[in-house]
Structures are given as structure tokens and as C-alpha cells.
């Protein structure tokens, strides 16, 4: 069916919906688990309107089936009833696989490999697992106890998780290659991009990553019960039009900001955020300043932000991405008074992992070059997936990559391959 | 978990801890740092690795009690466990045989400059080191520094011990006398590092500073520690922590260091009040 083809996790959608119809929710859940190890998250954060639901045949009659909501319902039901998966007898294959990063790609790959009988160890740089699920996506969109629940399930499959381990610094990929039979690199695209405009290093200019990490991972919203501070201000400007910008804006509002503006250089139609997220933000009172480009951040003598100078934009011809290119309207500069600026214009590859991996090729933007189908890198035995191969994308595409890599690693190891035994 | 193996108060409010961290001890090099969390509610703070024992798997950190986290850390004892400890982070110092070099350590910066000094001497340099603190009590690691350097000069701001004056004054004297100093390392509080750079500038001697920026993850994913160096934005945690001090935008760096001042005070006060209540 088209909906299954639209799902990167290849969930047996008609089968699980049929079980819901039969009111056999446990079986519905187990049907999803056959292909997707993180259903509780996917139901919540997937852009279903671009995936399974876009492909749904019911679109022809007006509205697709709400597959995401159904998945969320079933997995929440299963969590409440502690539905357990009956795993088939596994024979330990005696082969070791290292997974770099505990975000959605790494967790999925690790779970799939563990189910196949491999001995899997995940290396995570932060003190908590989950990657963007933990530090990036806020509690109000994805409760952290759900992330912990899913991670615990994966640990119960026998997957070992080592936190506080920065691959590239604590140990390099080359060293790990001597101890493991295969490696899956899923370290994400976590390095924040800035606009490189004057005043960007003033005190109250945050990257969205910093703002969200302080709030989500470090629980700065509970300061001083938790030790990590965060500044909120009265009037906040969030620059960008993606889901991260929506998360940052809605977080700022919850932290007590009086007025939050999303400043985006194109219009609502071009904004990469999910329509649903923009609608939520709007309902909560976030203001949208479309067709505005910040050119300078203004501050006082103490280095604190006092305002942001923007220029108005108009849309020109479509560019390479197919979106209409924003062009500045000369002389339209104006100053908006704000005291916090959050830059959410995207993230890029962090080079720490790649630097420690000999013969694993990256493109000029620092992303690992992989075979689309097998996720194999240029070095035999090393695979990669998720944002570190495609730039910042979606949780579900990372999950899809994790699944493909697990299959490819299985076939590599089953046919006698091993990094440990290779001479390199 | 990371066990505290030994604890010593080496000066009033300055604590030295040895922590079991074999993976870090195996790889860490002078100039690198770690990030630690005291407990689950803690914040992530960066601390320079002052020493390491690769065989025993131990690293040594030295810190001064300046706020809540360091106060809480100072209350921990031998046998206690730190919630999280990650590293080694940042780039190592560029150790080479330069000839004659000067290393300057101010306050707890002495602990940071110590492994660099030792390694520089081992690499064949003639190392003149200058250490200083406000008063006699606060001079730390003098014996270690003496052993690690070719020549050691000590100073106190109030003259209560050794020479009277700032480390920067001694640095100027040394540079006047020594004509072929190839490189200077200056590590300490930001105003000291800035002043040291002003001293060395007229001599045209490259001066390396280690920036103690505010960090969160310490692996390049947030930019909290960013600083302008030679007009470009750099992340202290992955591009540093060492930079050519003559190229650092000091006013911006110092402003950014102060950005949570009020909140830090609030957190420290809440902690002290809680401690008082607990102790009746």
C-alpha cells in the first residue's frame, strides 16, 4: 500500500489499523514494533503530512487517515499497559557493533541489530541518551519520560550505552575500529550556524541549540532547583522558519517572555516548519514577522541586546531549492526592540568524529558520503546515517537510515566481514 | 560514575581532586579540559586537567570555590562519585622545542599552566615560569612548578610572600632582560590574561591564552563559548581553548563571561540557605 511506501520506518500500517478496529491494541502495537523501535516518538514528531499520510489513498476523497495519531494512541496505550514484545530466541552471533550517537538513527540501528543477535554498544557524548529527542525537542512536544521509556526498552534488548564518551576525543573512530566488527556513525548535525552579522556575539544572542539544550537537557526552566541558568527577557526574536525555530519560540514563551516574534526572510508558504507547528505557535500567541531579514544586533555598553535591525524582503524567482528567493528591499531597514535573540537558521556537521576516521570520506560540507541503500561509507565495515549524512532532516528519516544500516551491517557481518580482522 | 580518589584543600577555598577516569587519563594532553556534573540536577562546568597518571587512570583537577557548583564539589569527599565527567576536550597545547619560553599562571591558572610548563621543559625548552596570587595563602603548586620549570618566579599582589606585584610586572621585567623569548603562555583570570597580552605586545612575542568561557556541552554543538578571534567567531571548546591572545576581542569575551552573574549569585545564595537550614 502507498502509505507503507511513504513511511521510512516501513510500518505495516493497514495491519496495525486492522488490529485497532478489532480493539486488539496490544497486537496493533506489536505490529508496529516489528519494524519501528521508536513508535511513541514517531507518532508525535513525524511530519506525517509529508510521509505516510501524503501517500494515503483517502486523500483522493478529501482527507487522509490520521496514521500518526493512531500510532501515538497505540503506543501510549501499550506504554500504560506495559505491553511487552515477545522476542524470538536469539542466538548471540558473537560479533560486536559500535554505534556512534544515541539519537533516533543510532537507537534504531542498535535495536534492530540487537534483535538480530549482535552485541551492540552505543557511544554518546552527552550525559543523557536520545540526541535531539532529549536536548532539542521540548517536553511539551515529546515528554522526556517517553524518551527514557523507549531507551530503557532498547537497553533491555541487551544494547549497552556508554555516555560521556566523545568519539573523536575520548577515543577515535580508528581505535574503535580495532575493537569492533562494524561501526555505524550517527552523530547528527549538531553544530549551530550563525548569521555572521554584526552584534551576533552580544550576551543575549543564543543559538537555538544552546537555548534548547539549556532548557530541555539541563532543565534550566526549573532554575535554581536545577543549576543551569537561562535568560529569557521580555521580548524575544527567534530567527528562522523551521521546526527548531517553533520549538525555541514556544519554549521562550513558556519560560515567561511577554512577546515572542518569529522573524523569517520568506513567507509562511516557504517556511520549512510543519504547518501544524506554525499553527500551534500562532495559537499560543507567537507573532510572525515574515519577509524580514536581520542585518545587525544592537546592544548596550554591557554587551546586552537592546534591539535588532532588520530589512524587509520581497520574493523573487524560484531558486535551486524550488522556493522563491527572498530579495532585500533597499532602504526598508527598521529596528525592532528586543532583549533576547535566538538564532535558529540551521545546524551543520561537527567535524570531531570525521577527523578521527581514516578513509571515511565526507563531502565539502562535512557530511559522510554513503551509499543511499546500504548506508555504507567509503571504508568497508563503517556505515553512517541520519543527519550526519544528509544535513538536518527529520527524526523519521534518521530512523529509516538506522534500519537500512542495520540490514546492511547484518549482511556485511554474515558474509564474514569484520573491521577488527581487516588489516587497515 | 567517576570516583574521587583523593581530595586536598591546597589553599583556602582551593581544592585539588584526583578522580578515576582511565579513558581520559590515557589520552589527555596539556591544555585540554573536562566537563563535569556533580549530580543529576547539576550544571556542566569545564575544568582544566591539571595533571594525570596514565598508569593509575587518574586525572587531577584544581578549582576554587566561586559559586554553587564549585561549593558543592568542595563538599564531596574521597570515595564519592561524580555524576558525569567527559573528556578530554579541546585542543592540546602546541608543545615544541621553541628555545626560551615563559609561562605565567595567575591564581588557579597556575594549575592549568603546570602541565604545559612541564611538557615544554621536557621538550627541551628553557622555561621561565611566573606564578602569582593575591596573597601568600593562595599561591598553589609552588613545588610542582619549581620542578617543572627551569626557573620559577613567584609574586603576591600584597607582598605577603616572595615578590610584591602582579605577574604582569614580573613578566615585563623578564622580557626586558631576556632577549630571545619565543613564546609566552598566560593563564589565569581574564583581566590577567588581557594584561599579560598588553605587556607582550610591544615585544612582538606570541602569547597564548586559555579562555575560560561559559560552556554547556563542550563539544561544539551550542556556541555558548563563542569568542571573536581576529575578527572571526570561534568556539572555545573545539577551536580552543588556547588562542593567540593578541587576536582575542577581550571586551566581548569579558562581557560574555559576566552574562549570568546575577543568576549565578541567586543560585549560590539558594544553595547556602539550604545548607544552613540543613545544618540547623
XYZ file of C-alpha atoms in Angstrom:
704
model
C 0.000 0.000 0.000
C 1.184 3.575 -0.738
C 1.107 4.612 2.925
C 3.724 1.988 3.838
C 5.908 3.142 0.974
C 5.609 6.668 2.364
C 6.894 5.564 5.776
C 10.692 5.432 6.152
C 10.251 3.003 9.068
C 8.215 0.704 6.813
C 5.476 0.233 9.415
C 2.793 -2.322 8.482
C 0.150 0.380 8.561
C -3.002 -1.441 7.334
C -2.234 -4.392 9.610
C -1.910 -2.288 12.741
C -5.007 -0.260 11.940
C -6.933 -3.511 11.428
C -5.937 -4.608 14.938
C -7.206 -1.277 16.295
C -10.500 -1.910 14.560
C -10.592 -5.276 16.318
C -9.817 -3.391 19.543
C -6.746 -5.556 19.995
C -4.420 -2.672 20.871
C -1.604 -4.871 22.148
C -1.394 -6.664 18.810
C -1.591 -3.358 16.982
C 1.406 -2.178 18.980
C 3.378 -5.355 18.343
C 2.665 -4.983 14.646
C 4.264 -1.507 14.690
C 7.209 -2.736 16.753
C 8.039 -5.298 14.091
C 9.581 -2.539 12.023
C 9.835 0.560 14.234
C 11.607 0.620 17.586
C 10.583 4.194 18.456
C 6.820 4.362 17.769
C 5.949 6.590 20.715
C 8.128 9.313 19.252
C 7.220 8.928 15.606
C 3.529 9.347 16.303
C 4.350 12.678 17.909
C 7.134 14.241 15.872
C 6.945 12.803 12.351
C 5.782 15.134 9.575
C 3.122 12.588 8.567
C 1.593 15.049 6.114
C 4.739 14.616 4.025
C 5.139 10.893 4.609
C 2.577 8.150 5.177
C -0.450 10.456 5.189
C 0.539 12.181 1.976
C 0.603 8.805 0.265
C -2.717 7.702 1.807
C -5.332 6.811 -0.822
C -8.051 8.514 1.227
C -6.541 11.829 0.133
C -8.474 11.329 -3.078
C -11.688 11.531 -1.084
C -10.573 14.586 0.816
C -8.747 13.592 3.964
C -6.069 11.004 4.768
C -6.334 8.575 7.675
C -4.659 10.104 10.748
C -1.972 7.435 10.841
C 0.302 9.437 13.163
C -2.427 9.920 15.750
C -3.316 6.244 15.619
C 0.324 5.290 16.088
C 0.577 7.653 19.038
C -2.595 6.240 20.594
C -1.490 2.640 20.227
C 1.991 3.206 21.600
C 0.734 5.287 24.536
C -1.789 2.562 25.312
C 0.956 -0.043 25.207
C 3.188 2.028 27.459
C 0.413 2.416 30.019
C -0.341 -1.310 29.904
C 3.334 -2.201 29.771
C 2.833 -4.371 26.701
C 5.936 -6.470 26.193
C 7.326 -7.690 22.947
C 7.922 -11.436 22.801
C 11.282 -11.765 21.196
C 12.136 -14.859 19.234
C 15.006 -16.935 20.591
C 18.137 -15.150 19.559
C 21.452 -16.789 19.005
C 24.239 -14.468 20.005
C 26.245 -14.031 16.853
C 29.377 -13.151 18.823
C 30.037 -10.043 16.785
C 30.463 -6.530 18.137
C 28.937 -3.435 16.602
C 29.678 0.123 17.758
C 27.095 2.834 17.236
C 28.233 6.450 17.485
C 25.453 8.665 18.822
C 22.256 7.793 20.709
C 19.820 9.841 18.648
C 16.981 8.272 16.639
C 19.267 6.809 13.944
C 21.633 5.196 16.451
C 18.890 3.870 18.719
C 17.018 2.306 15.806
C 20.086 0.693 14.305
C 21.157 -0.627 17.718
C 17.705 -2.074 18.456
C 17.444 -3.792 15.078
C 20.953 -5.265 15.384
C 20.336 -6.458 18.937
C 17.210 -8.247 17.752
C 19.343 -9.991 15.132
C 21.698 -11.255 17.834
C 24.571 -8.769 17.684
C 26.403 -7.368 20.661
C 25.848 -3.610 20.344
C 27.459 -0.695 22.200
C 26.277 2.890 21.720
C 28.723 5.727 22.444
C 27.079 9.014 23.471
C 28.926 12.306 24.109
C 26.351 13.847 26.446
C 25.399 12.577 29.897
C 21.952 11.583 28.666
C 20.811 9.463 25.737
C 18.401 10.405 22.978
C 20.252 13.026 20.955
C 17.871 15.628 19.603
C 14.951 13.767 21.223
C 16.443 14.760 24.583
C 18.224 18.088 24.093
C 16.325 19.503 21.119
C 12.627 18.662 21.089
C 10.898 20.235 24.104
C 8.930 18.418 26.782
C 5.609 19.848 25.553
C 6.085 18.100 22.223
C 7.834 14.977 23.404
C 7.760 14.172 27.130
C 11.208 13.068 28.309
C 9.776 10.139 30.253
C 8.703 8.705 26.914
C 12.229 9.014 25.567
C 13.553 7.310 28.713
C 10.945 4.562 28.378
C 11.958 3.863 24.787
C 15.663 3.940 25.626
C 15.086 1.505 28.504
C 13.352 -0.861 26.124
C 16.363 -0.771 23.857
C 18.681 -1.413 26.817
C 16.519 -4.409 27.675
C 17.365 -5.824 24.279
C 20.932 -6.042 25.573
C 22.252 -2.857 23.975
C 24.996 -1.248 26.073
C 25.004 2.541 26.230
C 28.175 4.391 27.219
C 27.510 8.068 27.977
C 30.167 10.792 28.494
C 32.108 9.371 25.569
C 33.043 11.763 22.775
C 34.043 9.727 19.765
C 36.954 11.609 18.247
C 38.256 12.758 21.636
C 37.688 10.093 24.289
C 38.589 7.591 21.565
C 38.813 7.961 17.821
C 36.871 6.017 15.181
C 40.137 4.345 14.119
C 40.662 2.986 17.639
C 37.069 1.815 17.912
C 37.532 0.057 14.565
C 40.191 -2.133 16.190
C 37.759 -3.313 18.872
C 34.519 -3.777 16.914
C 33.454 -5.722 13.837
C 31.375 -2.901 12.359
C 30.597 0.733 13.129
C 27.507 2.859 12.498
C 28.172 6.600 12.589
C 25.067 8.528 13.623
C 26.460 11.567 15.366
C 23.981 14.013 13.838
C 24.496 17.517 12.530
C 24.747 19.328 15.808
C 26.936 22.354 15.083
C 24.870 25.554 15.090
C 25.080 28.032 12.249
C 25.135 31.743 12.899
C 24.230 34.542 10.500
C 27.599 36.300 10.706
C 26.003 39.705 11.201
C 27.409 42.442 13.459
C 26.469 42.094 17.111
C 25.915 38.358 16.949
C 28.162 37.670 19.942
C 26.303 40.019 22.271
C 25.340 38.440 25.593
C 21.729 37.655 24.858
C 22.112 36.108 21.438
C 21.647 32.347 21.689
C 21.884 29.623 19.120
C 18.650 27.605 19.235
C 20.815 24.631 20.200
C 22.142 26.431 23.258
C 18.729 27.780 24.265
C 17.025 24.401 23.844
C 19.882 22.420 25.432
C 19.815 24.641 28.491
C 16.063 24.287 28.757
C 15.483 20.644 27.723
C 18.620 18.749 28.688
C 19.743 20.875 31.619
C 16.221 21.784 32.791
C 17.059 25.466 33.109
C 13.296 26.088 33.197
C 13.498 24.750 36.758
C 16.375 27.085 37.782
C 17.521 27.379 40.595
C 16.236 23.915 41.553
C 18.454 22.822 38.671
C 21.778 24.637 38.415
C 21.890 25.685 34.760
C 20.741 29.277 34.221
C 18.920 30.695 31.196
C 17.955 34.262 30.349
C 14.525 34.909 28.957
C 13.828 38.610 28.643
C 10.577 40.352 27.856
C 10.701 40.479 24.100
C 12.298 37.660 22.171
C 13.124 37.375 18.476
C 13.649 33.900 17.013
C 15.299 33.920 13.611
C 14.318 31.136 11.220
C 11.280 29.288 9.894
C 11.877 25.637 10.733
C 10.592 23.342 13.463
C 13.541 24.298 15.667
C 12.520 27.957 15.435
C 8.976 26.985 16.513
C 10.343 24.932 19.423
C 12.594 27.784 20.552
C 9.801 30.370 20.279
C 7.282 28.243 22.184
C 9.919 27.442 24.826
C 10.705 31.155 25.296
C 7.002 31.821 25.800
C 6.742 29.096 28.437
C 9.809 30.489 30.204
C 7.909 33.739 30.692
C 8.711 36.004 27.746
C 5.961 38.588 27.229
C 6.274 38.791 23.470
C 7.885 36.354 21.066
C 8.452 37.054 17.375
C 9.499 34.586 14.723
C 11.485 36.519 12.145
C 11.691 34.737 8.810
C 13.018 36.007 5.497
C 10.461 34.228 3.346
C 6.697 33.757 3.798
C 4.618 31.189 5.638
C 4.313 29.111 2.450
C 8.088 28.618 2.181
C 8.685 28.033 5.912
C 10.116 24.531 6.440
C 8.301 24.064 9.760
C 5.311 21.739 9.843
C 2.052 23.582 9.229
C 0.817 22.086 12.488
C 3.724 23.553 14.451
C 3.213 27.019 12.986
C -0.487 26.801 13.822
C 0.300 25.769 17.412
C 2.765 28.620 17.770
C 0.203 31.056 16.456
C -2.493 29.779 18.814
C -0.122 30.336 21.697
C 0.312 33.970 20.685
C 3.643 33.905 18.903
C 3.899 36.634 16.295
C 5.244 36.000 12.832
C 7.293 38.629 11.055
C 7.546 37.166 7.563
C 9.737 38.689 4.830
C 12.208 40.188 7.305
C 15.946 39.640 7.406
C 18.050 40.633 10.439
C 21.145 42.589 9.420
C 22.545 43.620 12.805
C 22.024 43.041 16.508
C 22.227 46.131 18.690
C 23.453 46.226 22.273
C 24.265 48.463 25.203
C 27.664 49.130 26.757
C 27.403 45.993 28.909
C 27.025 43.855 25.819
C 23.327 43.174 26.372
C 20.943 43.097 23.431
C 18.662 46.109 23.018
C 17.350 45.569 19.533
C 17.708 44.062 16.118
C 17.906 45.871 12.810
C 16.039 44.134 10.001
C 15.478 44.789 6.343
C 12.204 43.997 4.590
C 12.249 41.411 1.835
C 10.222 40.535 -1.243
C 10.107 37.232 -3.101
C 11.846 36.880 -6.439
C 12.234 33.934 -8.803
C 12.439 30.353 -7.517
C 15.981 29.280 -6.557
C 17.654 25.849 -6.742
C 15.546 24.541 -3.854
C 12.443 25.494 -5.822
C 11.488 28.120 -3.250
C 11.177 31.743 -4.284
C 14.306 33.655 -3.447
C 13.988 36.443 -0.890
C 15.414 39.774 -2.054
C 16.013 42.803 0.179
C 14.000 45.959 -0.389
C 16.572 48.701 -0.250
C 16.023 51.446 2.283
C 13.404 49.479 4.206
C 15.596 48.953 7.290
C 13.942 49.284 10.670
C 14.793 48.440 14.272
C 12.743 46.118 16.462
C 13.279 46.418 20.193
C 14.111 43.001 21.628
C 16.214 41.797 24.549
C 16.825 38.182 23.513
C 17.713 36.867 20.063
C 17.642 33.155 19.266
C 19.252 32.076 16.042
C 17.515 29.028 14.539
C 18.811 29.103 10.984
C 20.017 25.514 10.906
C 22.824 23.268 12.021
C 25.692 21.645 10.263
C 28.256 18.859 10.661
C 30.549 18.835 13.669
C 33.964 17.631 12.415
C 35.157 15.904 15.626
C 34.048 12.380 14.623
C 35.120 12.624 10.985
C 38.584 13.882 11.915
C 39.295 10.662 13.768
C 38.166 8.356 10.939
C 40.772 7.471 8.338
C 39.471 6.714 4.825
C 35.886 7.649 5.600
C 35.022 10.271 3.021
C 32.980 13.377 3.700
C 31.600 15.908 1.253
C 32.647 19.529 1.311
C 30.059 20.326 3.964
C 31.472 17.665 6.255
C 28.725 15.060 5.859
C 29.670 11.410 5.398
C 29.263 10.187 1.832
C 27.223 6.977 1.849
C 25.522 4.561 -0.464
C 21.847 5.548 -0.334
C 20.611 1.989 0.059
C 23.170 0.369 2.344
C 24.433 3.475 4.195
C 27.958 2.145 3.607
C 30.737 4.756 3.749
C 33.912 4.659 1.668
C 35.547 2.427 4.299
C 34.484 -1.192 4.487
C 32.718 -2.032 7.729
C 31.802 1.568 8.535
C 28.245 2.758 7.887
C 26.591 6.115 8.533
C 23.095 7.549 8.681
C 20.828 10.273 9.931
C 21.677 13.968 9.888
C 25.439 13.413 9.573
C 24.793 12.054 6.071
C 22.009 14.371 4.897
C 22.160 17.575 6.909
C 19.481 18.461 9.414
C 16.413 16.484 8.438
C 13.678 14.594 10.278
C 13.575 12.048 13.083
C 11.840 9.610 10.773
C 14.474 9.820 8.040
C 17.101 9.106 10.711
C 15.078 6.080 11.816
C 14.852 4.912 8.221
C 18.628 5.176 7.843
C 19.168 3.263 11.086
C 17.023 0.407 9.743
C 18.776 0.283 6.376
C 22.196 0.336 8.038
C 21.248 -2.482 10.418
C 20.285 -4.668 7.451
C 23.491 -3.799 5.600
C 25.641 -4.399 8.686
C 23.962 -7.778 9.142
C 24.734 -8.778 5.572
C 28.320 -7.464 5.875
C 28.941 -9.436 9.070
C 27.048 -12.526 7.906
C 29.282 -12.745 4.870
C 32.380 -12.819 7.050
C 33.272 -9.125 7.118
C 34.923 -7.609 10.178
C 36.713 -4.351 10.881
C 38.686 -5.966 13.676
C 40.128 -8.540 11.356
C 40.793 -6.251 8.428
C 44.373 -5.144 8.036
C 43.735 -1.402 7.760
C 30.243 7.256 37.752
C 33.630 8.732 38.472
C 35.120 8.110 41.892
C 37.045 10.720 43.820
C 40.268 9.021 44.890
C 41.871 11.844 46.818
C 40.957 15.301 47.992
C 43.135 18.045 49.399
C 42.473 21.671 50.212
C 45.713 23.131 48.889
C 44.818 26.741 49.783
C 41.818 28.377 51.406
C 38.862 27.515 49.157
C 41.098 25.909 46.553
C 40.599 22.165 46.253
C 42.602 19.546 44.434
C 40.827 16.314 43.475
C 42.111 13.149 41.909
C 39.379 11.340 40.027
C 39.353 7.868 38.494
C 38.844 8.385 34.769
C 41.048 5.848 32.973
C 39.951 6.619 29.413
C 40.642 10.321 29.890
C 43.907 9.747 31.773
C 45.118 7.633 28.887
C 44.716 10.318 26.232
C 44.644 13.744 27.845
C 47.364 16.212 26.925
C 48.411 19.525 28.483
C 45.951 22.282 27.626
C 42.875 20.041 27.486
C 39.905 20.135 29.810
C 36.986 18.062 31.033
C 33.337 18.858 31.710
C 31.757 17.553 34.868
C 28.384 17.387 36.547
C 28.275 16.999 40.306
C 24.821 15.433 40.388
C 21.716 14.931 38.298
C 20.469 18.468 38.859
C 23.882 19.945 38.287
C 25.199 22.162 35.531
C 28.014 21.187 33.199
C 31.196 23.053 34.123
C 34.551 22.972 32.328
C 37.725 22.377 34.369
C 41.262 22.163 33.012
C 43.104 18.921 33.669
C 45.988 19.900 35.958
C 47.729 16.543 35.929
C 47.225 12.916 35.024
C 48.585 9.496 35.795
C 48.170 7.270 32.773
C 49.141 4.062 34.629
C 46.760 4.559 37.550
C 43.993 6.005 35.371
C 43.714 9.174 37.432
C 43.238 12.791 36.472
C 43.729 15.754 38.763
C 41.589 18.875 38.806
C 42.090 22.028 40.858
C 39.325 24.545 41.428
C 38.421 27.493 43.572
C 35.054 27.800 45.263
C 33.370 30.667 43.426
C 29.740 29.626 43.152
C 27.207 26.918 43.759
C 28.702 24.112 41.716
C 32.253 24.566 42.987
C 30.928 24.883 46.563
C 29.015 21.645 46.177
C 32.032 19.968 44.597
C 34.188 21.101 47.519
C 31.820 19.277 49.880
C 32.449 15.950 48.182
C 34.887 13.516 49.730
C 37.189 10.683 48.843
C 35.092 7.748 47.703
C 32.223 9.927 46.482
C 31.188 9.733 42.841
C 30.743 12.474 40.305
C 27.574 12.101 38.224
C 29.270 12.831 34.921
C 32.746 13.528 33.616
C 33.645 13.803 29.950
C 36.821 14.450 28.058
C 39.487 15.102 27.153
C 38.011 18.141 25.398
C 39.558 20.952 23.381
C 42.866 21.043 21.551
C 46.129 20.257 23.329
C 48.758 22.985 23.714
C 51.229 23.157 20.862
C 54.307 21.826 22.563
C 57.549 22.089 20.606
C 61.160 22.947 21.205
C 60.974 26.717 20.785
C 64.091 27.680 22.785
C 63.264 30.028 25.629
C 59.605 30.344 26.646
C 57.744 31.945 29.525
C 54.686 30.516 31.244
C 52.555 32.680 33.509
C 49.914 31.391 35.919
C 47.605 33.561 37.977
C 45.505 32.139 40.834
C 44.039 28.757 39.912
C 45.500 29.383 36.452
C 48.692 28.005 37.994
C 47.106 24.560 37.912
C 46.320 24.976 34.210
C 49.764 26.240 33.286
C 51.528 23.482 35.242
C 51.232 20.545 32.781
C 52.083 22.868 29.886
C 55.193 24.100 31.697
C 56.311 20.569 32.488
C 55.824 19.367 28.942
C 57.595 22.396 27.478
C 60.623 21.685 29.638
C 60.557 18.015 28.710
C 60.518 19.069 25.057
C 63.848 20.802 25.643
C 62.778 24.383 26.238
C 64.310 26.729 28.765
C 61.119 27.560 30.653
C 60.893 30.616 32.845
C 57.676 30.454 34.793
C 55.950 33.146 36.771
C 53.208 32.365 39.249
C 51.246 34.783 41.352
C 48.219 35.209 43.573
C 46.616 37.831 45.756
C 48.282 36.719 48.987
C 50.677 34.114 50.302
C 47.912 31.612 51.175
C 46.712 31.482 47.612
C 49.986 30.512 45.966
C 49.427 26.908 44.895
C 51.587 24.145 43.451
C 54.847 26.034 44.016
C 56.921 22.862 44.456
C 55.480 21.227 41.366
C 56.043 24.384 39.332
C 59.635 24.634 40.576
C 60.333 21.132 39.393
C 58.512 21.665 36.103
C 60.354 24.823 35.070
C 63.925 25.903 34.509
C 63.433 28.998 36.592
C 60.454 29.947 38.774
C 59.475 33.447 39.850
C 56.795 33.925 42.490
C 54.828 37.040 43.307
C 51.951 38.156 45.519
C 49.773 41.215 44.955
C 50.193 42.321 48.584
C 53.821 41.323 49.003
C 52.981 38.850 51.778
C 55.257 36.313 50.108
C 58.155 36.429 47.631
C 57.993 39.395 45.267
C 55.322 42.080 45.605
C 53.326 42.914 42.496
C 51.301 41.466 39.660
C 52.560 38.634 37.487
C 52.410 41.036 34.563
C 55.019 43.303 36.167
C 57.386 40.379 36.583
C 56.623 39.308 33.011
C 57.683 42.740 31.753
C 60.938 42.536 33.716
C 61.688 39.095 32.331
C 61.048 40.216 28.767
C 63.302 43.240 29.217
C 66.116 41.025 30.443
C 65.638 38.017 28.176
C 66.110 38.943 24.574
C 65.081 35.729 22.883
C 61.791 34.649 24.420
C 59.982 32.803 21.640
C 56.541 32.309 23.102
C 54.532 33.135 26.210
C 51.667 31.218 27.809
C 49.498 33.284 30.172
C 46.659 31.558 32.015
C 44.514 32.966 34.785
C 41.546 35.267 35.280
C 40.514 37.103 32.086
C 41.795 40.530 33.226
C 45.198 38.989 33.980
C 45.415 37.319 30.583
C 44.391 40.528 28.862
C 47.009 42.495 30.826
C 49.691 39.912 30.018
C 48.904 40.302 26.316
C 49.292 44.066 26.633
C 52.727 43.521 28.179
C 53.952 41.167 25.458
C 52.504 43.089 22.510
C 55.267 45.734 22.247
C 57.833 42.925 22.274
C 56.006 41.195 19.449
C 56.046 37.856 21.266
C 53.229 35.449 20.502
C 51.172 34.986 23.639
C 48.903 32.005 24.140
C 45.944 32.327 26.494
C 43.487 29.654 27.604
C 39.970 31.050 27.591
C 37.655 30.043 30.428
C 34.428 30.701 28.529
C 30.928 29.704 29.675
C 30.248 26.286 28.206
C 27.327 23.900 28.075
C 28.168 20.778 26.087
C 31.860 21.468 25.400
C 31.776 19.602 22.082
C 30.854 22.338 19.614
C 27.100 21.959 19.467
C 25.827 25.150 21.079
C 28.168 28.115 20.690
C 27.765 29.334 24.270
C 31.557 29.653 24.455
C 31.978 31.622 21.243
C 34.545 34.379 21.076
C 35.828 36.693 18.371
C 39.437 35.965 17.426
C 41.000 38.016 14.658
C 37.528 39.128 13.576
C 36.168 35.587 13.263
C 33.756 33.775 15.559
C 35.417 30.759 17.176
C 34.087 28.178 19.630
C 36.433 27.969 22.620
C 35.549 24.298 23.273
C 36.537 22.963 19.833
C 38.689 25.683 18.253
C 40.466 26.413 21.559
C 40.670 26.694 24.491
C 44.068 28.219 23.582
C 44.253 31.212 21.254
C 46.744 33.888 20.318
C 45.827 36.449 22.985
C 46.766 39.388 20.774
C 43.900 38.493 18.461
C 41.181 37.973 21.097
C 38.356 40.511 21.420
C 38.767 40.942 25.188
C 35.884 43.339 25.949
C 33.450 40.986 24.210
C 34.937 37.933 25.921
C 34.714 39.532 29.363
C 31.142 40.708 28.765
C 30.122 37.200 27.785
C 31.796 35.747 30.881
C 29.663 38.006 33.071
C 26.359 37.255 31.395
C 24.841 35.064 34.095
C 26.353 36.982 37.036
C 23.056 37.737 38.742
C 21.577 34.281 38.210
C 24.797 32.670 39.461
C 24.575 34.711 42.647
C 20.938 33.709 43.107
C 21.768 30.023 42.699
C 24.698 30.252 45.160
C 22.524 32.013 47.753
C 19.734 29.452 47.440
C 22.315 26.726 47.988
C 23.857 28.400 51.039
C 20.442 28.975 52.575
C 19.541 25.327 52.017
C 22.820 24.260 53.649
C 22.152 26.500 56.637
C 18.696 25.029 57.086
C 20.046 21.520 56.816
C 22.642 22.229 59.480
C 20.070 23.847 61.751
